[in-house]
Amino acid sequence: MNTAAEVPRERVRHKVLVVEDEHDIRELLRYNLVQQGFAVEEAADGAEALDRIARRAPDVVLLDLMLPRMPGLELCRRLRAQPDTAYLPIIVLTAKGAEVDRVLGLEMGADDYIVKPFSPREVVARVRALLRRVNAASEHSVPASFEQGRLKMDFSTYEVFVDGEKKDLALREFELLKFFVQHPMRVYGREQLLDLVWGRDTFVEPRTIDVHVRRLRQQIERDDSNPELILTVRSVGYRFNPDALG
Ligand code: CA
């Protein structure tokens, strides 16, 4: 007799969210993706897409740029601005070759693009390639979490707990804290931190770091007027002191 335990477990199916207002194109993509073993969800506009993503994030978003009401680029920008979806893999479908630079650039942050008209086979291949890239990156990356004393960080869910209490950190502050815990004790200058945490292409005042450090201290220090974790090194920058975590 076949008990539940003996039934071979189904391979995990990656979920693709197809965001496209044209019904025929959605159908074409769905048909081909399902045939290749993907689970597919559909959204006909940006608002519906945001709603579906909020309920349960897909593994990949196929995003058409020409959408009614909320353009695809706007949706992309919103997803990138949210910690939960900042790294959600996105492939943009575009008819406009000229926009490709903007799409892939810092501004929008799509992972890949496909120019219409496309072959469904190409789309499936690109989805697979992107998933491989994402999986490889997460396998090679440093541990997915940090825990020491009072501080616990989950790098995949962007959750931070201090003394067991969940803290609401902005994305920049989360990234900054992640950098600090991964590079303890060393002193970093403001410009260095900007380069290493923000990226070289950002043009902000080095003093911006101070604002983020101040906010971070308010969240993680016992007494932010007398910080013991993120230490100021006068006229140089900052240093993270994990010993104070206990
Ligand atoms: Ca469209």
XYZ file of C-alpha atoms and ligand atoms in Angstrom:
247
model
C 0.000 0.000 0.000
C 1.195 3.453 -0.824
C 1.432 5.561 2.298
C 2.043 9.278 2.135
C 5.644 8.807 3.186
C 6.351 6.599 0.198
C 5.018 9.002 -2.385
C 8.036 10.714 -3.926
C 8.125 14.321 -2.974
C 7.437 16.630 -5.859
C 10.296 18.821 -6.942
C 9.967 22.347 -5.655
C 8.424 24.401 -8.396
C 9.712 27.908 -8.845
C 7.012 30.498 -9.052
C 6.996 33.089 -11.798
C 4.748 36.139 -11.663
C 3.835 37.363 -15.146
C 2.891 41.051 -15.131
C 1.401 41.927 -18.497
C -1.848 43.588 -19.518
C -2.141 41.785 -22.838
C -4.083 38.636 -22.249
C -2.651 36.716 -25.216
C 0.947 37.328 -24.162
C 0.175 36.299 -20.575
C -1.395 33.104 -21.859
C 1.562 32.375 -24.112
C 4.002 32.848 -21.249
C 1.909 30.886 -18.793
C 1.530 27.970 -21.191
C 5.239 27.722 -21.873
C 6.386 28.241 -18.307
C 3.937 25.703 -16.885
C 5.022 23.214 -19.510
C 8.604 23.684 -18.336
C 7.686 22.962 -14.729
C 7.150 26.447 -13.341
C 4.234 27.591 -11.246
C 2.757 30.727 -12.757
C 0.777 33.612 -11.343
C -0.548 36.443 -13.440
C -1.204 40.120 -12.894
C -2.761 42.417 -15.472
C -1.427 45.652 -14.006
C 1.044 47.066 -11.520
C -1.361 47.347 -8.618
C -2.405 43.728 -8.940
C 1.265 42.737 -9.167
C 2.150 44.597 -5.959
C -0.776 42.957 -4.242
C 0.263 39.454 -5.282
C 3.896 40.045 -4.386
C 2.912 41.358 -0.961
C 0.900 38.224 -0.281
C 3.616 35.851 -1.374
C 6.783 36.772 -3.212
C 7.442 34.854 -6.427
C 10.894 33.551 -7.342
C 11.007 35.639 -10.507
C 8.927 38.506 -11.867
C 8.442 38.848 -15.623
C 7.534 42.481 -15.951
C 6.135 44.155 -19.036
C 7.075 47.834 -19.192
C 3.945 48.950 -21.029
C 1.240 48.628 -18.417
C -1.870 50.691 -17.839
C -1.992 53.067 -14.850
C 1.334 52.157 -13.210
C 4.164 51.790 -15.767
C 6.452 48.783 -15.368
C 9.406 51.011 -14.528
C 7.511 52.567 -11.671
C 6.615 49.137 -10.341
C 10.244 48.092 -10.611
C 11.358 51.177 -8.719
C 8.832 50.555 -5.953
C 9.909 46.945 -5.558
C 13.545 47.972 -5.309
C 12.717 50.582 -2.687
C 11.166 48.019 -0.332
C 13.491 45.904 1.807
C 11.358 42.798 1.265
C 11.578 43.031 -2.501
C 14.817 44.941 -2.989
C 16.484 41.818 -4.365
C 13.497 40.153 -5.988
C 14.691 38.814 -9.367
C 13.058 40.836 -12.141
C 13.198 40.319 -15.894
C 11.739 43.176 -17.862
C 9.874 42.691 -21.117
C 10.317 45.688 -23.327
C 9.554 46.718 -26.871
C 11.670 49.782 -26.491
C 15.358 49.091 -26.972
C 16.205 52.656 -26.024
C 14.998 52.233 -22.462
C 17.156 49.210 -21.791
C 19.979 51.238 -20.271
C 17.661 52.869 -17.782
C 16.023 49.564 -16.970
C 19.249 47.824 -16.119
C 20.855 50.833 -14.542
C 20.864 51.833 -10.918
C 17.660 53.707 -11.434
C 15.450 50.673 -11.979
C 17.610 47.732 -11.081
C 16.065 45.018 -13.235
C 18.212 41.882 -13.416
C 17.698 41.183 -17.090
C 15.552 42.242 -20.016
C 13.984 40.646 -23.050
C 13.030 42.673 -26.082
C 9.645 42.037 -27.656
C 8.748 40.178 -29.773
C 10.344 37.265 -27.943
C 10.281 33.521 -28.331
C 8.737 31.767 -25.320
C 11.693 29.424 -25.320
C 14.040 32.341 -24.843
C 11.971 33.608 -21.934
C 12.101 30.221 -20.218
C 15.860 30.037 -20.774
C 16.365 33.507 -19.281
C 14.215 32.701 -16.260
C 16.286 29.567 -15.651
C 19.536 31.462 -16.083
C 18.482 34.132 -13.629
C 17.395 31.562 -11.041
C 20.752 29.823 -11.418
C 22.541 33.119 -10.881
C 20.464 33.954 -7.828
C 20.940 30.513 -6.298
C 24.669 30.482 -6.985
C 25.026 33.904 -5.383
C 23.183 32.861 -2.256
C 25.165 29.622 -1.946
C 28.488 31.409 -2.131
C 27.543 34.267 0.061
C 28.428 34.571 3.697
C 26.014 33.132 6.255
C 22.408 34.224 5.911
C 22.281 35.496 9.443
C 24.297 36.974 12.277
C 23.802 36.298 15.941
C 25.845 37.454 18.854
C 24.690 38.466 22.295
C 21.906 40.993 22.115
C 21.863 41.249 18.320
C 20.309 38.950 15.766
C 20.078 39.738 12.042
C 18.513 37.724 9.272
C 20.038 38.857 5.987
C 17.411 37.181 3.832
C 14.288 38.438 5.599
C 15.873 41.761 6.671
C 14.781 41.238 10.238
C 16.740 42.648 13.131
C 16.240 41.766 16.764
C 17.864 43.537 19.669
C 17.367 41.842 23.028
C 14.687 39.758 21.331
C 12.760 42.827 20.237
C 12.160 43.282 16.534
C 13.515 46.542 15.131
C 12.299 48.382 12.069
C 15.398 49.433 10.177
C 15.398 51.313 6.897
C 17.149 49.467 4.098
C 20.241 51.698 4.237
C 20.583 51.243 7.953
C 20.155 47.517 7.620
C 22.901 47.396 4.978
C 25.152 49.541 7.112
C 24.661 47.356 10.172
C 25.216 44.244 8.072
C 28.492 45.723 6.855
C 29.557 46.551 10.393
C 28.851 43.088 11.803
C 30.710 41.525 8.900
C 33.678 43.853 9.328
C 34.122 44.249 13.064
C 36.826 46.271 14.837
C 38.247 47.946 11.745
C 37.943 51.686 11.405
C 36.169 52.927 8.295
C 36.046 56.486 7.026
C 32.784 58.018 5.854
C 33.781 57.961 2.194
C 34.891 54.360 2.531
C 31.581 53.376 4.050
C 29.740 55.164 1.273
C 31.745 53.284 -1.349
C 31.481 49.933 0.379
C 27.875 50.055 1.523
C 26.195 52.488 -0.865
C 28.274 51.697 -3.949
C 30.677 53.876 -5.860
C 28.077 55.361 -8.140
C 26.144 57.104 -5.419
C 26.596 60.798 -5.072
C 25.728 61.784 -1.555
C 27.505 63.836 1.039
C 29.812 61.760 3.251
C 27.970 63.315 6.207
C 24.906 61.305 5.149
C 26.597 58.422 6.891
C 26.337 60.296 10.183
C 22.572 60.548 9.833
C 22.274 56.819 9.250
C 24.659 56.000 12.077
C 22.594 58.183 14.397
C 19.379 56.396 13.444
C 21.072 53.032 13.721
C 22.348 53.855 17.178
C 18.852 54.811 18.284
C 17.717 51.337 17.327
C 20.541 49.153 18.560
C 22.437 50.936 21.327
C 21.429 50.681 24.979
C 22.077 54.400 25.297
C 22.523 56.132 21.963
C 24.096 59.190 23.586
C 26.823 56.907 24.860
C 27.266 54.352 22.071
C 29.236 51.193 22.742
C 28.562 49.259 19.515
C 29.142 51.774 16.747
C 32.035 53.833 17.976
C 33.058 57.187 16.580
C 36.732 57.416 15.810
C 37.411 61.100 15.940
C 38.254 62.728 12.598
C 38.378 59.313 10.918
C 35.042 57.557 10.929
C 33.423 54.627 12.652
C 34.275 51.261 14.105
C 31.988 48.422 15.121
C 32.676 46.858 18.473
C 30.993 43.431 18.736
C 32.374 42.868 22.253
C 29.679 45.167 23.589
C 27.023 42.761 22.299
C 27.728 40.496 25.210
Ca 1.710 45.545 -22.211
